[in-house]
Amino acid sequence: MSGQPRASGGHASQGMGEPRPATRARLDALHDALEEVTQRQAGYPANLAYDYSALTPFLRYSLNNIGDPFHESNYQVNTRAIEREVVATFADLMHLPAAEAWGYVTSGGTEGNMYGLYLARKLHPDGIVYFSQDTHYSVLKNLSVLNMRNIMIKSQENGELDYDDLYETVRIHRDTPVIVMANIGTTMKGAIDDLTRVRGILEDLAITNHYIHADAALSGLILPFVEDPQPYGFDAGIDSVSLSGHKVIGAPLPCGVVLTKNDYVNRVARSVEYLGTLDTTVPGSRSGFTPLILWYALEHYGLDGLRTLVGGMLDTAAYAVERFKEKGVPAWRNRNSVTVVFPRPAEAIVQAWQLAPLGDIAHVITMPHVTRAMVDDIVDACAGSSGATET
């Protein structure tokens, strides 16, 4: 792709030109500030190690994947074909057969969770949503927007669902359709709800009307690449799943993928003559640039590259737990998790490393840009803050 587009009719291609000096100074200052804080981001699940400069030429186009990615639109400046490839790859990773698969690239996990709940409500209008204390904060917002009945279930100490509480609560409401929001990697502790036990509860109580949505924002792209994963995909009984793209893969824009089954989406699809396509997604206009980002990353890494990437993240997480313990700080992580949990340190340390705190705990998430040297610095700071001593 090279050269400038030809002028068409009376509309010559006009660039915005060089910024004014004051604007340039503002941009330079912002760039320097972002460059500095990027070096000290260890608490949030976003991979900052990437290079998408090859995609810069595409910023000249108003890429809009409005409507259903599997149907063409009157608006032709789009990346629909690229988006379908991304959906196909993610569907394969989540064990969703190609013939049944439907999905689209979202703005992130919150939108993906909303879509799953939206479908669940369409299928089971009177259903009750069950979710744990450790579920992402956005789920309560989604439930409020969708006006869905819901009950919060207790969590275990490690962040998993309390299955006894789920059993008893569902038993009390067993005459009502059950919608379960399962966590495949909780926000603070990286816990993975046991889908086999959840399905067992539904079977034991003879619940025939049910729907399971999985929030797999982070761990959904970790478990496919480990030797002994917990159940996480459509073969484990889920009906839809939300995954993030800017977390494990990394992206300059928040993005993700929501996946579900064709049959479910057909219940909500409607034709829009103005667009020349089907309206099946949450937003109207959708970014056509984020599918390009995810497609490029998948092309760059390949499945073997992603496996190597995930392996490195898990190795760094194991190293972090070991280093914390060496310094007398009681750190831990769930199986197959890159979320390392430890006692909340002083606020200055939280701010310095952009750690994510909740109550009396905090965590480091060992994304690909988090090096062992960073871990060492964080551990030393936390050990000094907590007064821990080496053992």
CSV table of C-alpha atoms in Angstrom, one decimal:
chain,number,residue,atom,x,y,z
A,1,MET,CA,0.0,0.0,0.0
A,2,SER,CA,1.7,3.2,-1.1
A,3,GLY,CA,1.1,6.7,-2.5
A,4,GLN,CA,-1.7,9.1,-1.9
A,5,PRO,CA,-5.3,8.5,-3.0
A,6,ARG,CA,-6.4,10.4,-6.1
A,7,ALA,CA,-8.6,13.3,-5.8
A,8,SER,CA,-12.2,12.4,-6.6
A,9,GLY,CA,-14.5,14.9,-8.2
A,10,GLY,CA,-14.2,18.3,-6.5
A,11,HIS,CA,-13.0,16.8,-3.2
A,12,ALA,CA,-9.2,16.9,-3.1
A,13,SER,CA,-7.5,14.8,-0.5
A,14,GLN,CA,-6.6,17.2,2.3
A,15,GLY,CA,-4.3,16.3,5.1
A,16,MET,CA,-4.5,18.0,8.5
A,17,GLY,CA,-0.9,19.3,8.1
A,18,GLU,CA,1.6,19.9,10.7
A,19,PRO,CA,0.3,20.8,14.2
A,20,ARG,CA,0.7,24.3,15.5
A,21,PRO,CA,3.7,24.7,17.9
A,22,ALA,CA,1.5,24.8,21.0
A,23,THR,CA,-0.3,21.6,19.9
A,24,ARG,CA,3.0,19.9,19.1
A,25,ALA,CA,4.3,20.8,22.6
A,26,ARG,CA,1.1,19.4,24.2
A,27,LEU,CA,1.4,16.1,22.2
A,28,ASP,CA,5.1,15.8,23.0
A,29,ALA,CA,4.5,16.3,26.7
A,30,LEU,CA,1.7,13.7,26.6
A,31,HIS,CA,3.9,11.2,24.7
A,32,ASP,CA,6.7,11.6,27.3
A,33,ALA,CA,4.3,11.1,30.2
A,34,LEU,CA,2.8,8.0,28.7
A,35,GLU,CA,6.2,6.6,27.8
A,36,GLU,CA,7.3,7.0,31.4
A,37,VAL,CA,4.2,5.4,33.1
A,38,THR,CA,4.2,2.6,30.6
A,39,GLN,CA,7.5,1.4,32.1
A,40,ARG,CA,5.8,0.9,35.5
A,41,GLN,CA,2.5,-0.8,34.7
A,42,ALA,CA,2.3,-4.1,36.5
A,43,GLY,CA,-1.2,-4.3,38.1
A,44,TYR,CA,-3.6,-4.4,35.1
A,45,PRO,CA,-4.0,-7.1,32.5
A,46,ALA,CA,-2.9,-5.3,29.3
A,47,ASN,CA,0.0,-6.5,27.2
A,48,LEU,CA,2.1,-3.4,26.4
A,49,ALA,CA,4.7,-5.2,24.3
A,50,TYR,CA,3.6,-4.8,20.7
A,51,ASP,CA,4.3,-2.9,17.5
A,52,TYR,CA,1.5,-2.2,15.1
A,53,SER,CA,3.3,0.4,13.0
A,54,ALA,CA,2.7,-1.7,9.9
A,55,LEU,CA,-1.0,-0.8,10.3
A,56,THR,CA,-0.4,3.0,10.4
A,57,PRO,CA,-1.4,3.5,6.7
A,58,PHE,CA,-4.9,2.2,7.5
A,59,LEU,CA,-5.6,5.1,9.8
A,60,ARG,CA,-6.4,7.1,6.7
A,61,TYR,CA,-9.6,5.1,6.2
A,62,SER,CA,-12.8,5.3,8.1
A,63,LEU,CA,-13.1,1.6,8.8
A,64,ASN,CA,-16.6,0.8,10.0
A,65,ASN,CA,-17.8,-2.8,10.3
A,66,ILE,CA,-21.4,-1.7,11.0
A,67,GLY,CA,-23.8,-4.5,11.5
A,68,ASP,CA,-23.4,-8.3,11.3
A,69,PRO,CA,-19.8,-9.4,10.3
A,70,PHE,CA,-21.2,-12.3,8.3
A,71,HIS,CA,-23.4,-10.2,6.0
A,72,GLU,CA,-22.1,-7.5,3.7
A,73,SER,CA,-23.2,-3.9,4.0
A,74,ASN,CA,-23.9,-0.9,1.7
A,75,TYR,CA,-20.9,0.7,3.5
A,76,GLN,CA,-17.9,-0.8,1.8
A,77,VAL,CA,-15.0,0.8,3.7
A,78,ASN,CA,-14.7,-2.1,6.2
A,79,THR,CA,-12.7,-5.1,7.3
A,80,ARG,CA,-15.5,-7.7,7.5
A,81,ALA,CA,-13.5,-10.5,5.9
A,82,ILE,CA,-10.6,-9.9,8.3
A,83,GLU,CA,-13.1,-9.9,11.2
A,84,ARG,CA,-14.5,-13.2,10.2
A,85,GLU,CA,-11.0,-14.7,10.2
A,86,VAL,CA,-10.4,-13.4,13.7
A,87,VAL,CA,-13.8,-14.8,14.9
A,88,ALA,CA,-12.9,-18.2,13.3
A,89,THR,CA,-9.6,-18.4,15.1
A,90,PHE,CA,-11.1,-17.5,18.5
A,91,ALA,CA,-13.9,-19.9,18.0
A,92,ASP,CA,-11.5,-22.7,17.3
A,93,LEU,CA,-9.6,-21.9,20.5
A,94,MET,CA,-12.8,-22.0,22.4
A,95,HIS,CA,-13.9,-25.4,20.9
A,96,LEU,CA,-16.9,-23.9,19.1
A,97,PRO,CA,-17.5,-25.8,15.8
A,98,ALA,CA,-17.2,-23.6,12.7
A,99,ALA,CA,-20.6,-24.6,11.5
A,100,GLU,CA,-22.2,-23.3,14.7
A,101,ALA,CA,-20.0,-20.3,15.3
A,102,TRP,CA,-21.0,-16.7,15.4
A,103,GLY,CA,-19.2,-13.7,16.9
A,104,TYR,CA,-17.8,-10.2,16.4
A,105,VAL,CA,-15.0,-8.0,17.5
A,106,THR,CA,-16.2,-5.9,20.5
A,107,SER,CA,-14.9,-2.8,22.3
A,108,GLY,CA,-13.8,-5.1,25.2
A,109,GLY,CA,-15.0,-7.5,27.8
A,110,THR,CA,-17.8,-5.4,29.2
A,111,GLU,CA,-19.6,-5.3,25.8
A,112,GLY,CA,-19.0,-9.0,25.3
A,113,ASN,CA,-20.6,-9.8,28.7
A,114,MET,CA,-23.5,-7.5,27.9
A,115,TYR,CA,-24.0,-9.4,24.6
A,116,GLY,CA,-24.0,-12.8,26.4
A,117,LEU,CA,-26.5,-11.5,28.9
A,118,TYR,CA,-28.6,-9.9,26.2
A,119,LEU,CA,-28.9,-13.3,24.4
A,120,ALA,CA,-29.7,-15.1,27.6
A,121,ARG,CA,-32.5,-12.7,28.4
A,122,LYS,CA,-33.9,-13.1,24.9
A,123,LEU,CA,-33.9,-16.9,25.3
A,124,HIS,CA,-35.1,-16.9,28.9
A,125,PRO,CA,-37.0,-13.6,29.6
A,126,ASP,CA,-37.9,-14.6,33.1
A,127,GLY,CA,-34.5,-16.1,34.0
A,128,ILE,CA,-32.4,-15.2,37.1
A,129,VAL,CA,-28.7,-14.4,36.6
A,130,TYR,CA,-26.4,-16.0,39.2
A,131,PHE,CA,-22.9,-14.5,39.6
A,132,SER,CA,-20.2,-14.5,42.3
A,133,GLN,CA,-18.9,-11.8,44.6
A,134,ASP,CA,-15.7,-11.9,42.5
A,135,THR,CA,-17.3,-11.3,39.2
A,136,HIS,CA,-16.1,-8.2,37.3
A,137,TYR,CA,-17.7,-4.9,38.4
A,138,SER,CA,-19.2,-4.3,35.0
A,139,VAL,CA,-21.6,-7.2,35.3
A,140,LEU,CA,-23.8,-5.4,37.8
A,141,LYS,CA,-24.0,-2.4,35.5
A,142,ASN,CA,-24.9,-4.7,32.6
A,143,LEU,CA,-27.6,-6.3,34.7
A,144,SER,CA,-29.0,-2.9,35.6
A,145,VAL,CA,-29.0,-1.8,31.9
A,146,LEU,CA,-30.7,-5.0,30.8
A,147,ASN,CA,-33.1,-5.0,33.8
A,148,MET,CA,-32.4,-8.6,34.6
A,149,ARG,CA,-33.2,-10.4,37.8
A,150,ASN,CA,-30.1,-11.4,39.6
A,151,ILE,CA,-28.7,-13.0,42.7
A,152,MET,CA,-25.1,-12.7,43.9
A,153,ILE,CA,-23.5,-15.9,45.1
A,154,LYS,CA,-20.8,-16.1,47.7
A,155,SER,CA,-17.2,-16.7,46.6
A,156,GLN,CA,-14.6,-19.1,48.1
A,157,GLU,CA,-11.4,-17.6,49.5
A,158,ASN,CA,-9.5,-18.2,46.2
A,159,GLY,CA,-12.2,-16.4,44.2
A,160,GLU,CA,-14.1,-19.3,42.8
A,161,LEU,CA,-17.9,-19.7,43.1
A,162,ASP,CA,-19.1,-21.2,46.4
A,163,TYR,CA,-20.8,-24.2,44.8
A,164,ASP,CA,-22.8,-25.1,47.9
A,165,ASP,CA,-24.3,-21.6,47.9
A,166,LEU,CA,-25.1,-21.8,44.2
A,167,TYR,CA,-26.7,-25.2,44.7
A,168,GLU,CA,-29.0,-24.0,47.5
A,169,THR,CA,-29.9,-20.7,45.9
A,170,VAL,CA,-30.8,-22.3,42.6
A,171,ARG,CA,-32.7,-25.1,44.4
A,172,ILE,CA,-34.9,-22.4,46.0
A,173,HIS,CA,-35.6,-20.9,42.6
A,174,ARG,CA,-35.6,-24.1,40.6
A,175,ASP,CA,-38.9,-23.2,38.8
A,176,THR,CA,-37.2,-20.3,37.1
A,177,PRO,CA,-34.7,-20.4,34.2
A,178,VAL,CA,-31.1,-20.3,35.4
A,179,ILE,CA,-28.5,-17.9,33.8
A,180,VAL,CA,-25.0,-18.4,35.2
A,181,MET,CA,-22.3,-15.8,34.7
A,182,ALA,CA,-19.2,-18.0,35.0
A,183,ASN,CA,-15.7,-16.6,35.6
A,184,ILE,CA,-12.8,-18.0,33.6
A,185,GLY,CA,-10.3,-15.9,35.5
A,186,THR,CA,-11.6,-13.5,38.1
A,187,THR,CA,-10.5,-9.9,38.1
A,188,MET,CA,-8.6,-9.8,41.4
A,189,LYS,CA,-7.5,-13.4,42.0
A,190,GLY,CA,-7.6,-15.1,38.6
A,191,ALA,CA,-9.9,-17.8,39.8
A,192,ILE,CA,-11.7,-20.1,37.3
A,193,ASP,CA,-15.2,-21.3,38.1
A,194,ASP,CA,-15.6,-25.1,37.7
A,195,LEU,CA,-17.9,-25.5,34.7
A,196,THR,CA,-18.2,-29.2,35.3
A,197,ARG,CA,-19.5,-28.6,38.9
A,198,VAL,CA,-21.9,-25.9,37.6
A,199,ARG,CA,-23.3,-28.2,35.0
A,200,GLY,CA,-23.6,-30.9,37.6
A,201,ILE,CA,-25.6,-28.7,39.9
A,202,LEU,CA,-28.0,-27.9,37.0
A,203,GLU,CA,-28.4,-31.6,36.2
A,204,ASP,CA,-28.8,-32.6,39.8
A,205,LEU,CA,-31.6,-30.1,40.2
A,206,ALA,CA,-33.1,-31.1,36.8
A,207,ILE,CA,-32.9,-27.5,35.5
A,208,THR,CA,-33.6,-27.8,31.8
A,209,ASN,CA,-34.0,-24.1,31.0
A,210,HIS,CA,-30.5,-22.7,31.5
A,211,TYR,CA,-27.8,-20.6,29.9
A,212,ILE,CA,-24.1,-20.3,30.8
A,213,HIS,CA,-22.1,-17.2,29.8
A,214,ALA,CA,-18.4,-17.2,30.4
A,215,ASP,CA,-16.4,-14.1,31.2
A,216,ALA,CA,-13.0,-15.3,29.9
A,217,ALA,CA,-11.5,-11.8,29.4
A,218,LEU,CA,-8.0,-12.8,30.4
A,219,SER,CA,-7.7,-16.6,31.0
A,220,GLY,CA,-9.7,-17.4,27.8
A,221,LEU,CA,-6.5,-16.8,25.9
A,222,ILE,CA,-4.3,-18.6,28.5
A,223,LEU,CA,-6.0,-21.9,29.0
A,224,PRO,CA,-5.9,-23.0,25.3
A,225,PHE,CA,-2.1,-23.0,25.5
A,226,VAL,CA,-1.4,-24.8,28.8
A,227,GLU,CA,-0.9,-28.6,29.2
A,228,ASP,CA,-3.6,-29.2,31.8
A,229,PRO,CA,-6.4,-26.5,31.5
A,230,GLN,CA,-9.5,-26.3,33.5
A,231,PRO,CA,-12.7,-26.7,31.4
A,232,TYR,CA,-13.3,-23.4,29.7
A,233,GLY,CA,-14.9,-23.7,26.2
A,234,PHE,CA,-18.1,-24.6,24.5
A,235,ASP,CA,-17.3,-28.3,24.9
A,236,ALA,CA,-17.6,-27.6,28.6
A,237,GLY,CA,-21.2,-26.4,28.2
A,238,ILE,CA,-21.0,-22.7,27.8
A,239,ASP,CA,-23.5,-20.9,25.5
A,240,SER,CA,-21.4,-17.7,25.0
A,241,VAL,CA,-18.1,-16.2,26.0
A,242,SER,CA,-16.4,-12.8,26.1
A,243,LEU,CA,-12.7,-12.5,25.6
A,244,SER,CA,-10.4,-9.5,25.6
A,245,GLY,CA,-8.0,-8.7,22.8
A,246,HIS,CA,-5.9,-6.0,24.5
A,247,LYS,CA,-4.9,-8.3,27.4
A,248,VAL,CA,-2.9,-11.3,26.3
A,249,ILE,CA,-2.5,-10.3,22.7
A,250,GLY,CA,-2.0,-6.6,23.3
A,251,ALA,CA,-3.5,-3.7,21.4
A,252,PRO,CA,-3.4,0.1,21.4
A,253,LEU,CA,-7.2,0.2,21.6
A,254,PRO,CA,-9.4,-1.8,24.0
A,255,CYS,CA,-11.0,-4.6,22.0
A,256,GLY,CA,-12.3,-8.2,22.4
A,257,VAL,CA,-14.3,-10.9,20.8
A,258,VAL,CA,-17.7,-12.3,21.8
A,259,LEU,CA,-18.7,-15.8,20.6
A,260,THR,CA,-21.9,-17.7,20.6
A,261,LYS,CA,-24.0,-20.0,18.5
A,262,ASN,CA,-25.7,-19.2,15.2
A,263,ASP,CA,-29.0,-20.5,16.4
A,264,TYR,CA,-29.1,-18.0,19.3
A,265,VAL,CA,-28.3,-15.0,17.2
A,266,ASN,CA,-31.0,-15.8,14.7
A,267,ARG,CA,-33.5,-15.1,17.5
A,268,VAL,CA,-32.4,-11.5,17.7
A,269,ALA,CA,-31.4,-10.6,14.1
A,270,ARG,CA,-33.3,-8.1,12.1
A,271,SER,CA,-32.8,-6.6,8.7
A,272,VAL,CA,-32.0,-2.9,8.3
A,273,GLU,CA,-32.6,-1.6,4.7
A,274,TYR,CA,-30.6,1.6,5.3
A,275,LEU,CA,-27.5,-0.4,6.0
A,276,GLY,CA,-28.1,-3.3,3.7
A,277,THR,CA,-27.2,-5.8,6.4
A,278,LEU,CA,-28.5,-7.4,9.6
A,279,ASP,CA,-28.5,-5.7,13.0
A,280,THR,CA,-27.2,-8.4,15.4
A,281,THR,CA,-24.6,-6.6,17.5
A,282,VAL,CA,-24.8,-4.3,20.5
A,283,PRO,CA,-23.4,-1.1,18.8
A,284,GLY,CA,-24.4,0.3,15.4
A,285,SER,CA,-21.1,1.5,14.1
A,286,ARG,CA,-18.2,-0.8,15.1
A,287,SER,CA,-14.5,-0.3,14.7
A,288,GLY,CA,-13.0,-1.9,11.6
A,289,PHE,CA,-9.5,-1.1,12.9
A,290,THR,CA,-9.6,-3.4,15.9
A,291,PRO,CA,-10.3,-6.5,13.9
A,292,LEU,CA,-7.3,-5.5,11.8
A,293,ILE,CA,-5.1,-5.3,14.9
A,294,LEU,CA,-6.2,-8.7,16.2
A,295,TRP,CA,-5.8,-10.3,12.8
A,296,TYR,CA,-2.3,-8.8,12.4
A,297,ALA,CA,-1.3,-10.1,15.9
A,298,LEU,CA,-2.6,-13.6,15.1
A,299,GLU,CA,-0.6,-13.6,11.8
A,300,HIS,CA,2.5,-12.4,13.7
A,301,TYR,CA,2.4,-14.9,16.5
A,302,GLY,CA,0.6,-17.9,15.1
A,303,LEU,CA,-0.6,-20.5,17.6
A,304,ASP,CA,2.9,-21.6,18.5
A,305,GLY,CA,3.9,-18.0,19.2
A,306,LEU,CA,0.9,-17.5,21.5
A,307,ARG,CA,1.8,-20.7,23.3
A,308,THR,CA,5.3,-19.4,23.9
A,309,LEU,CA,3.9,-16.0,25.0
A,310,VAL,CA,1.6,-17.6,27.5
A,311,GLY,CA,4.4,-19.9,28.8
A,312,GLY,CA,6.6,-16.9,29.5
A,313,MET,CA,3.8,-15.2,31.4
A,314,LEU,CA,3.2,-18.2,33.6
A,315,ASP,CA,6.9,-18.7,34.2
A,316,THR,CA,7.2,-15.0,35.3
A,317,ALA,CA,4.1,-15.5,37.6
A,318,ALA,CA,5.8,-18.5,39.2
A,319,TYR,CA,9.0,-16.5,39.7
A,320,ALA,CA,7.1,-13.7,41.3
A,321,VAL,CA,5.4,-16.0,43.9
A,322,GLU,CA,8.8,-17.5,44.7
A,323,ARG,CA,10.5,-14.1,45.1
A,324,PHE,CA,7.7,-12.7,47.3
A,325,LYS,CA,8.0,-15.8,49.5
A,326,GLU,CA,11.7,-15.5,49.7
A,327,LYS,CA,11.2,-12.0,51.1
A,328,GLY,CA,8.6,-13.2,53.6
A,329,VAL,CA,5.6,-11.8,51.7
A,330,PRO,CA,2.7,-14.4,51.6
A,331,ALA,CA,2.0,-14.3,47.8
A,332,TRP,CA,0.0,-16.9,45.9
A,333,ARG,CA,-1.8,-17.6,42.6
A,334,ASN,CA,-4.5,-19.9,41.3
A,335,ARG,CA,-3.6,-22.8,39.0
A,336,ASN,CA,-2.8,-21.6,35.4
A,337,SER,CA,-3.1,-18.0,36.5
A,338,VAL,CA,-0.8,-15.1,35.8
A,339,THR,CA,-2.4,-13.1,38.7
A,340,VAL,CA,-0.1,-13.0,41.7
A,341,VAL,CA,-1.9,-12.0,44.9
A,342,PHE,CA,-0.2,-10.5,48.0
A,343,PRO,CA,-1.0,-8.2,51.0
A,344,ARG,CA,-1.7,-4.7,50.0
A,345,PRO,CA,1.4,-2.6,50.3
A,346,ALA,CA,1.8,1.1,51.0
A,347,GLU,CA,-0.1,3.5,48.8
A,348,ALA,CA,3.1,5.0,47.4
A,349,ILE,CA,4.0,1.5,46.0
A,350,VAL,CA,0.5,1.0,44.6
A,351,GLN,CA,0.8,4.3,42.7
A,352,ALA,CA,4.4,3.8,41.7
A,353,TRP,CA,3.7,0.4,40.0
A,354,GLN,CA,0.0,1.0,39.1
A,355,LEU,CA,-0.9,-2.0,41.2
A,356,ALA,CA,-4.6,-3.0,41.4
A,357,PRO,CA,-5.7,-3.1,45.1
A,358,LEU,CA,-9.0,-4.3,46.7
A,359,GLY,CA,-9.4,-4.3,50.4
A,360,ASP,CA,-6.4,-5.8,52.1
A,361,ILE,CA,-4.9,-7.4,48.9
A,362,ALA,CA,-3.2,-6.3,45.7
A,363,HIS,CA,-2.0,-8.1,42.7
A,364,VAL,CA,0.6,-8.1,39.9
A,365,ILE,CA,-0.4,-9.6,36.6
A,366,THR,CA,2.6,-10.9,34.7
A,367,MET,CA,1.8,-9.7,31.2
A,368,PRO,CA,4.5,-10.1,28.5
A,369,HIS,CA,6.0,-6.7,29.2
A,370,VAL,CA,6.4,-7.4,33.0
A,371,THR,CA,10.0,-8.6,33.3
A,372,ARG,CA,11.7,-10.4,36.1
A,373,ALA,CA,13.6,-7.2,36.8
A,374,MET,CA,10.3,-5.4,37.3
A,375,VAL,CA,9.2,-8.2,39.6
A,376,ASP,CA,12.4,-7.9,41.7
A,377,ASP,CA,11.8,-4.2,42.1
A,378,ILE,CA,8.2,-4.6,43.1
A,379,VAL,CA,9.0,-7.4,45.6
A,380,ASP,CA,11.8,-5.4,47.2
A,381,ALA,CA,9.5,-2.4,47.6
A,382,CYS,CA,6.7,-4.5,49.0
A,383,ALA,CA,9.0,-6.4,51.4
A,384,GLY,CA,10.3,-3.1,52.7
A,385,SER,CA,6.8,-1.7,53.0
A,386,SER,CA,5.3,-4.6,54.9
A,387,GLY,CA,8.3,-5.1,57.2
A,388,ALA,CA,8.7,-8.6,56.0
A,389,THR,CA,12.1,-10.3,56.4
A,390,GLU,CA,13.9,-12.8,54.2
A,391,THR,CA,13.4,-16.4,55.2
